[in-house]
Amino acid sequence: LIIWIQVSILRGGKGIVPAFVIYAIFMGALISPLIAILSELNMMEIVGSAFGLTCASFGIMSLIAWTSKKNLSNLAVIGFGFLSGACMIALFTLILSLFGVQTALLDGLVSAGFFIFVILVTIVDLYNIRRIAARGETSSNLAMVCAFSLYTDFIYIFIKILGFIIRVLAVFGSSRK
């Protein structure tokens, strides 16, 4: 779907809305079982905490992107550096796990690398949307592209924060009785 949306953008924006709707439905179908399991375990406060932390981090990133006087596009290069490093560590972790080596620390590094990548890309996306707004560009396709970009960024951050909270609770236990 991401490829379909990118091709649609390059072709002048035809077909963006159906792809966006299908993507949103698929993400809902993928996240819903996890939310249902947490609901069955009476742990919906975890979802609420993850959502709140995601909103707070998104707000902070928006504030940085909208108030910065510097060009933030260079952060994308740094983000892709984190992505490359996380992918290499993930490959190394996979090889080690095939030999039965415990890789919890490396898994944490991979997760942190992907999270930093998503955070940096989100700041760049917000910065680019600010520049588009400052130029006064308007079109429904441009609005859909910007909305899709922010939607995917928000969902990825939410999933990463939710996963982090679940891991912390699995390691340290819950204070619930």
Backbone as JSON, one array per atom type, in Angstrom:
{
  "sequence": "LIIWIQVSILRGGKGIVPAFVIYAIFMGALISPLIAILSELNMMEIVGSAFGLTCASFGIMSLIAWTSKKNLSNLAVIGFGFLSGACMIALFTLILSLFGVQTALLDGLVSAGFFIFVILVTIVDLYNIRRIAARGETSSNLAMVCAFSLYTDFIYIFIKILGFIIRVLAVFGSSRK",
  "N": [[0.81, -1.21, 0.0], [1.97, 1.22, 0.74], [3.74, 1.6, -1.38], [1.91, 1.77, -3.48], [0.62, 4.15, -2.78], [2.77, 5.96, -2.96], [3.38, 5.75, -5.71], [0.97, 6.67, -6.72], [1.08, 9.32, -5.9], [3.24, 10.25, -7.42], [2.07, 10.07, -9.92], [0.37, 12.16, -10.03], [-1.49, 12.17, -8.05], [-3.79, 10.61, -8.29], [-5.91, 8.14, -7.03], [-5.16, 8.19, -4.37], [-6.88, 8.5, -2.14], [-8.47, 6.04, -1.92], [-6.35, 4.24, -1.38], [-5.33, 5.28, 0.98], [-7.52, 4.91, 2.72], [-7.73, 2.1, 2.69], [-5.25, 1.45, 3.8], [-5.56, 2.54, 6.39], [-7.63, 0.92, 7.34], [-6.35, -1.61, 7.31], [-4.31, -1.14, 9.2], [-5.84, -0.72, 11.48], [-6.99, -3.28, 11.66], [-4.72, -4.75, 12.23], [-3.82, -3.72, 14.67], [-6.01, -3.94, 16.37], [-6.4, -6.66, 17.46], [-4.36, -6.79, 19.43], [-5.12, -4.72, 21.13], [-7.57, -5.77, 21.93], [-6.73, -8.04, 23.36], [-5.3, -6.84, 25.47], [-7.44, -5.51, 26.61], [-9.02, -7.66, 27.48], [-7.36, -8.57, 29.48], [-7.71, -6.64, 31.32], [-6.08, -4.34, 31.08], [-6.2, -1.85, 29.9], [-5.26, 0.63, 30.59], [-2.65, 0.67, 29.84], [-2.75, 1.01, 27.08], [-3.94, 3.52, 27.04], [-1.92, 4.99, 28.33], [0.17, 4.67, 26.48], [-0.98, 5.96, 24.28], [-1.26, 8.56, 25.3], [1.46, 9.22, 25.79], [2.38, 9.09, 23.17], [0.91, 11.17, 21.99], [1.97, 13.31, 23.46], [4.71, 13.19, 22.74], [4.47, 13.61, 20.01], [3.4, 16.16, 20.02], [5.56, 17.61, 21.13], [7.47, 17.2, 19.12], [6.17, 18.51, 17.04], [6.16, 21.13, 18.01], [8.93, 21.63, 18.0], [9.45, 21.39, 15.22], [7.83, 23.43, 14.15], [8.72, 25.76, 15.32], [11.4, 26.0, 14.9], [14.21, 27.68, 13.62], [16.07, 26.76, 11.94], [16.98, 24.71, 9.09], [15.55, 21.65, 9.1], [15.74, 19.43, 7.53], [18.07, 17.96, 7.31], [18.04, 16.21, 9.4], [16.83, 13.93, 8.49], [18.8, 12.49, 7.19], [20.42, 11.74, 9.34], [18.53, 10.19, 10.66], [18.19, 8.08, 8.81], [20.67, 6.99, 9.07], [20.49, 5.91, 11.67], [18.5, 4.04, 11.07], [19.86, 2.37, 9.26], [21.9, 1.38, 10.93], [20.31, 0.06, 12.84], [19.17, -1.92, 11.24], [21.45, -3.41, 10.53], [22.26, -4.33, 13.06], [19.99, -5.83, 13.65], [20.19, -7.86, 11.73], [22.59, -9.07, 12.6], [21.71, -9.88, 15.12], [19.78, -11.75, 14.38], [21.39, -13.73, 13.21], [22.94, -14.48, 15.47], [20.88, -15.45, 17.12], [20.14, -17.73, 15.78], [22.09, -19.46, 16.53], [21.44, -19.9, 19.12], [22.06, -17.9, 20.95], [21.38, -15.55, 23.5], [19.72, -12.56, 22.88], [18.65, -10.2, 23.96], [19.56, -7.62, 24.71], [20.57, -6.66, 22.28], [18.21, -6.73, 20.79], [16.84, -4.7, 22.07], [18.46, -2.52, 21.33], [18.02, -2.48, 18.57], [15.29, -1.9, 18.53], [15.35, 0.64, 19.75], [16.88, 2.03, 17.86], [15.17, 1.97, 15.59], [13.05, 3.42, 16.66], [14.2, 5.96, 17.15], [14.79, 6.63, 14.51], [12.16, 6.85, 13.45], [11.2, 8.99, 14.99], [12.92, 11.1, 14.17], [12.32, 11.21, 11.42], [9.66, 11.93, 11.6], [9.84, 14.52, 12.68], [11.08, 15.79, 10.52], [9.07, 15.43, 8.57], [7.01, 17.0, 9.71], [8.29, 19.49, 9.65], [8.57, 19.83, 6.89], [5.87, 20.0, 6.17], [5.23, 22.36, 7.43], [6.77, 24.12, 5.84], [5.46, 23.8, 3.39], [2.95, 24.84, 4.04], [3.7, 27.48, 4.6], [4.4, 28.38, 2.08], [1.96, 28.56, 0.98], [0.74, 26.63, -0.54], [-1.93, 24.76, -1.79], [-4.02, 22.0, -2.13], [-6.23, 19.26, -2.6], [-5.01, 16.8, -2.91], [-2.41, 17.25, -1.98], [-3.0, 17.81, 0.67], [-3.96, 15.29, 1.44], [-1.64, 13.74, 1.14], [0.02, 14.9, 3.08], [-1.53, 14.38, 5.37], [-1.56, 11.57, 5.33], [1.15, 11.04, 5.72], [1.58, 12.1, 8.33], [-0.24, 10.5, 9.73], [0.81, 7.87, 9.4], [3.28, 8.23, 10.69], [2.41, 8.82, 13.33], [1.08, 6.43, 14.03], [3.21, 4.55, 13.9], [4.87, 5.53, 15.95], [3.15, 5.25, 18.13], [2.83, 2.43, 18.19], [5.48, 1.63, 18.74], [5.9, 2.83, 21.28], [3.87, 1.57, 22.77], [4.74, -1.09, 22.57], [7.16, -0.83, 23.97], [6.27, -0.17, 26.57], [4.87, -2.53, 27.21], [7.0, -4.37, 27.14], [8.59, -3.4, 29.26], [6.86, -3.82, 31.41], [6.72, -6.59, 31.27], [9.3, -7.32, 31.96], [9.84, -6.03, 34.43], [7.54, -6.39, 35.81], [4.13, -5.85, 36.78], [2.58, -3.37, 38.83], [0.12, -3.99, 39.61], [-2.37, -5.75, 41.49]],
  "CA": [[0.0, 0.0, 0.0], [2.85, 2.39, 0.75], [4.23, 1.76, -2.75], [0.76, 2.24, -4.25], [0.41, 5.56, -2.46], [3.88, 6.74, -3.52], [3.19, 5.79, -7.17], [-0.18, 7.56, -6.96], [1.56, 10.69, -5.73], [4.05, 10.58, -8.59], [1.2, 10.16, -11.09], [-0.51, 13.32, -9.92], [-2.4, 12.07, -6.93], [-4.98, 9.8, -8.52], [-5.93, 6.89, -6.28], [-4.61, 8.34, -3.02], [-7.91, 8.32, -1.12], [-8.73, 4.62, -1.64], [-5.18, 3.62, -0.76], [-5.28, 5.78, 2.36], [-8.58, 4.24, 3.47], [-7.34, 0.69, 2.84], [-4.14, 1.42, 4.76], [-6.12, 2.79, 7.72], [-8.37, -0.29, 7.72], [-5.37, -2.65, 7.63], [-3.64, -0.82, 10.47], [-6.83, -1.0, 12.52], [-7.12, -4.73, 11.79], [-3.5, -5.28, 12.84], [-3.68, -3.25, 16.05], [-7.19, -4.32, 17.14], [-6.24, -7.86, 18.31], [-3.54, -6.46, 20.59], [-5.97, -3.92, 22.02], [-8.56, -6.69, 22.49], [-6.05, -8.87, 24.37], [-5.06, -5.98, 26.63], [-8.74, -5.25, 27.21], [-9.39, -8.88, 28.2], [-6.5, -8.66, 30.67], [-7.97, -5.43, 32.11], [-4.87, -3.53, 31.02], [-6.41, -0.77, 28.93], [-4.48, 1.82, 30.97], [-1.41, 0.62, 29.06], [-3.07, 1.63, 25.79], [-4.13, 4.95, 27.31], [-0.6, 5.58, 28.59], [0.9, 4.72, 25.21], [-1.59, 7.0, 23.46], [-0.89, 9.84, 25.89], [2.88, 9.46, 25.52], [2.5, 9.35, 21.74], [0.42, 12.54, 21.76], [2.94, 14.25, 24.04], [5.93, 13.22, 21.91], [4.09, 14.22, 18.73], [3.28, 17.6, 20.29], [6.91, 18.16, 21.28], [8.09, 17.22, 17.8], [5.5, 19.58, 16.28], [6.68, 22.39, 18.52], [10.29, 21.76, 17.48], [9.39, 21.6, 13.77], [7.16, 24.68, 13.8], [9.4, 26.94, 15.88], [12.83, 25.99, 14.56], [14.67, 28.64, 12.6], [17.02, 26.06, 11.08], [16.48, 23.7, 8.18], [15.58, 20.36, 9.78], [15.78, 18.33, 6.56], [19.27, 17.16, 7.53], [17.74, 15.17, 10.38], [16.46, 12.71, 7.77], [20.05, 11.75, 6.94], [20.77, 11.13, 10.62], [17.53, 9.14, 10.89], [18.5, 6.93, 7.98], [21.85, 6.37, 9.7], [19.96, 5.06, 12.74], [17.81, 2.93, 10.44], [20.88, 1.45, 8.73], [22.52, 0.71, 12.07], [19.34, -0.87, 13.43], [19.04, -3.06, 10.33], [22.66, -4.24, 10.66], [22.19, -5.01, 14.36], [18.92, -6.82, 13.53], [20.75, -9.0, 11.0], [23.53, -9.7, 13.51], [20.89, -10.52, 16.15], [19.18, -12.93, 13.76], [22.44, -14.74, 13.09], [23.24, -14.97, 16.81], [19.76, -16.22, 17.65], [20.16, -19.04, 15.12], [23.02, -20.28, 17.3], [20.93, -20.02, 20.47], [22.59, -16.85, 21.81], [20.38, -14.6, 23.97], [19.96, -11.28, 22.21], [17.71, -9.2, 24.49], [20.16, -6.28, 24.63], [20.61, -6.26, 20.87], [16.83, -6.45, 20.39], [16.56, -3.37, 22.59], [19.16, -1.55, 20.49], [17.3, -2.42, 17.29], [14.04, -1.18, 18.78], [15.7, 2.05, 19.99], [17.3, 2.59, 16.57], [13.98, 2.21, 14.77], [12.27, 4.49, 17.3], [14.88, 7.24, 16.86], [14.57, 6.87, 13.09], [10.79, 7.32, 13.26], [11.1, 10.31, 15.6], [13.59, 12.07, 13.3], [11.55, 11.34, 10.17], [8.45, 12.68, 11.93], [10.2, 15.95, 12.79], [11.31, 16.27, 9.15], [7.76, 15.53, 7.92], [6.33, 18.17, 10.26], [9.0, 20.66, 9.13], [8.2, 19.98, 5.47], [4.48, 20.46, 6.11], [5.3, 23.79, 7.77], [7.25, 24.84, 4.66], [4.38, 23.78, 2.39], [1.93, 25.81, 4.5], [4.25, 28.83, 4.48], [4.36, 28.75, 0.67], [0.56, 28.75, 0.61], [0.3, 25.6, -1.48], [-3.15, 24.07, -1.38], [-4.73, 21.08, -3.02], [-6.73, 18.14, -1.8], [-4.01, 15.73, -2.95], [-1.33, 17.63, -1.08], [-3.51, 17.62, 2.04], [-4.0, 13.84, 1.69], [-0.26, 13.28, 1.3], [0.48, 15.35, 4.4], [-2.3, 13.64, 6.38], [-1.06, 10.19, 5.33], [2.48, 11.07, 6.32], [1.43, 12.28, 9.78], [-0.95, 9.33, 10.25], [1.74, 6.74, 9.52], [4.25, 8.57, 11.74], [1.75, 8.69, 14.63], [0.83, 5.01, 14.3], [4.49, 3.89, 14.2], [5.32, 5.96, 17.28], [2.24, 4.6, 19.09], [3.17, 1.0, 18.27], [6.77, 1.5, 19.42], [5.73, 3.16, 22.7], [3.07, 0.5, 23.35], [5.64, -2.24, 22.71], [8.12, -0.54, 25.03], [5.58, -0.29, 27.86], [4.6, -3.96, 27.43], [8.28, -5.01, 27.49], [8.99, -2.98, 30.6], [6.0, -4.53, 32.36], [7.08, -8.0, 31.24], [10.58, -7.49, 32.65], [9.8, -5.55, 35.82], [6.26, -6.76, 36.43], [3.13, -4.81, 36.97], [2.29, -3.08, 40.23], [-1.28, -4.38, 39.83], [-2.54, -6.92, 42.36]],
  "C": [[0.85, 1.26, 0.0], [3.35, 2.66, -0.67], [3.12, 2.3, -3.64], [0.55, 3.73, -4.02], [1.52, 6.42, -3.06], [3.76, 6.85, -5.04], [2.03, 6.72, -7.51], [0.23, 9.02, -6.85], [2.35, 11.13, -6.95], [3.21, 10.74, -9.85], [0.22, 11.33, -11.0], [-1.59, 13.19, -8.88], [-3.66, 11.26, -7.15], [-4.86, 8.5, -7.73], [-5.4, 6.98, -4.87], [-5.67, 8.02, -1.96], [-8.22, 6.85, -0.88], [-7.55, 3.91, -0.95], [-5.05, 4.03, 0.71], [-6.31, 5.07, 3.23], [-8.23, 2.77, 3.7], [-6.21, 0.55, 3.85], [-4.66, 1.6, 6.19], [-6.89, 1.56, 8.21], [-7.4, -1.41, 8.1], [-4.67, -2.38, 8.95], [-4.59, -1.06, 11.64], [-6.98, -2.49, 12.75], [-5.88, -5.34, 12.44], [-3.38, -4.91, 14.31], [-4.83, -3.75, 16.93], [-7.01, -5.59, 17.98], [-5.41, -7.59, 19.56], [-4.35, -5.68, 21.62], [-7.01, -4.82, 22.69], [-7.95, -7.56, 23.58], [-5.79, -8.04, 25.63], [-6.36, -5.65, 27.35], [-9.2, -6.46, 28.02], [-8.59, -9.04, 29.48], [-6.69, -7.47, 31.61], [-6.74, -4.53, 32.2], [-5.0, -2.4, 30.01], [-5.66, 0.5, 29.31], [-3.14, 1.84, 30.25], [-1.63, 1.3, 27.71], [-3.24, 3.12, 25.97], [-2.8, 5.65, 27.57], [0.19, 5.72, 27.3], [0.34, 5.82, 24.31], [-1.21, 8.38, 23.98], [0.57, 10.2, 25.63], [3.12, 9.76, 24.04], [2.04, 10.77, 21.42], [1.42, 13.57, 22.27], [4.19, 14.34, 23.17], [5.64, 13.87, 20.57], [3.96, 15.73, 18.9], [4.63, 18.26, 20.43], [7.6, 18.25, 19.93], [7.48, 18.32, 16.93], [6.02, 20.95, 16.71], [8.09, 22.65, 17.99], [10.25, 22.12, 15.99], [8.82, 22.97, 13.41], [7.86, 25.91, 14.33], [10.87, 27.03, 15.5], [13.13, 27.0, 13.45], [15.6, 27.97, 11.59], [16.31, 25.07, 10.17], [16.65, 22.34, 8.85], [15.65, 19.17, 8.83], [16.99, 17.43, 6.75], [19.05, 16.06, 8.57], [17.35, 13.85, 9.72], [17.69, 11.86, 7.51], [20.49, 11.03, 8.22], [19.81, 9.98, 10.94], [17.81, 7.91, 10.07], [19.79, 6.25, 8.44], [21.43, 5.45, 10.83], [19.25, 3.84, 12.16], [18.8, 1.89, 9.91], [21.55, 0.67, 9.86], [21.59, -0.3, 12.7], [19.16, -2.1, 12.55], [20.26, -3.98, 10.43], [22.65, -5.0, 11.98], [21.11, -6.09, 14.32], [19.42, -8.06, 12.79], [21.72, -9.78, 11.87], [22.78, -10.47, 14.61], [20.26, -11.8, 15.61], [20.19, -14.06, 13.66], [22.78, -15.33, 14.45], [22.12, -15.84, 17.36], [19.66, -17.59, 17.0], [21.09, -20.01, 15.85], [22.63, -20.37, 18.78], [21.45, -18.98, 21.45], [21.45, -15.91, 22.21], [20.71, -13.22, 23.41], [19.04, -10.16, 22.71], [18.28, -7.79, 24.38], [20.2, -5.79, 23.19], [19.22, -5.97, 20.34], [16.42, -5.05, 20.87], [17.22, -2.29, 21.76], [18.47, -1.38, 19.15], [16.02, -1.61, 17.46], [14.31, 0.31, 18.99], [16.11, 2.73, 18.68], [16.13, 2.91, 15.67], [13.15, 3.36, 15.34], [12.89, 5.86, 17.0], [14.7, 7.61, 15.4], [13.18, 7.47, 12.86], [10.61, 8.73, 13.83], [11.72, 11.37, 14.67], [12.84, 12.28, 11.99], [10.27, 12.13, 10.44], [8.74, 14.17, 12.05], [10.42, 16.54, 11.4], [9.97, 16.41, 8.41], [7.0, 16.77, 8.4], [6.96, 19.47, 9.75], [8.62, 20.91, 7.67], [6.76, 20.46, 5.31], [4.42, 21.95, 6.47], [5.75, 24.61, 6.56], [6.19, 24.91, 3.57], [3.31, 24.8, 2.76], [2.43, 27.24, 4.33], [4.24, 29.31, 3.03], [2.94, 28.97, 0.18], [0.05, 27.74, -0.4], [-0.94, 24.91, -0.93], [-3.66, 23.19, -2.49], [-5.18, 19.92, -2.16], [-5.73, 16.99, -1.79], [-2.85, 16.02, -2.01], [-1.76, 17.45, 0.38], [-3.55, 16.14, 2.39], [-2.59, 13.28, 1.92], [0.26, 13.66, 2.68], [-0.24, 14.59, 5.51], [-1.8, 12.2, 6.47], [0.3, 10.11, 6.01], [2.39, 11.17, 7.85], [0.73, 11.08, 10.42], [0.02, 8.16, 10.44], [2.78, 7.01, 10.6], [3.64, 8.35, 13.13], [1.55, 7.23, 14.99], [2.12, 4.28, 14.64], [5.0, 4.27, 15.59], [4.45, 5.29, 18.35], [2.6, 3.13, 19.28], [4.48, 0.8, 19.02], [6.65, 1.78, 20.91], [4.92, 2.07, 23.4], [3.93, -0.75, 23.57], [6.64, -2.05, 23.83], [7.47, -0.7, 26.41], [5.32, -1.76, 28.18], [5.89, -4.69, 27.81], [8.73, -4.66, 28.9], [8.15, -3.71, 31.65], [6.32, -6.01, 32.4], [8.36, -8.25, 32.03], [10.46, -7.17, 34.14], [8.49, -5.91, 36.53], [5.36, -5.56, 36.59], [2.88, -4.59, 38.45], [0.85, -3.44, 40.57], [-1.35, -5.63, 40.67], [-3.62, -7.8, 41.81]]
}
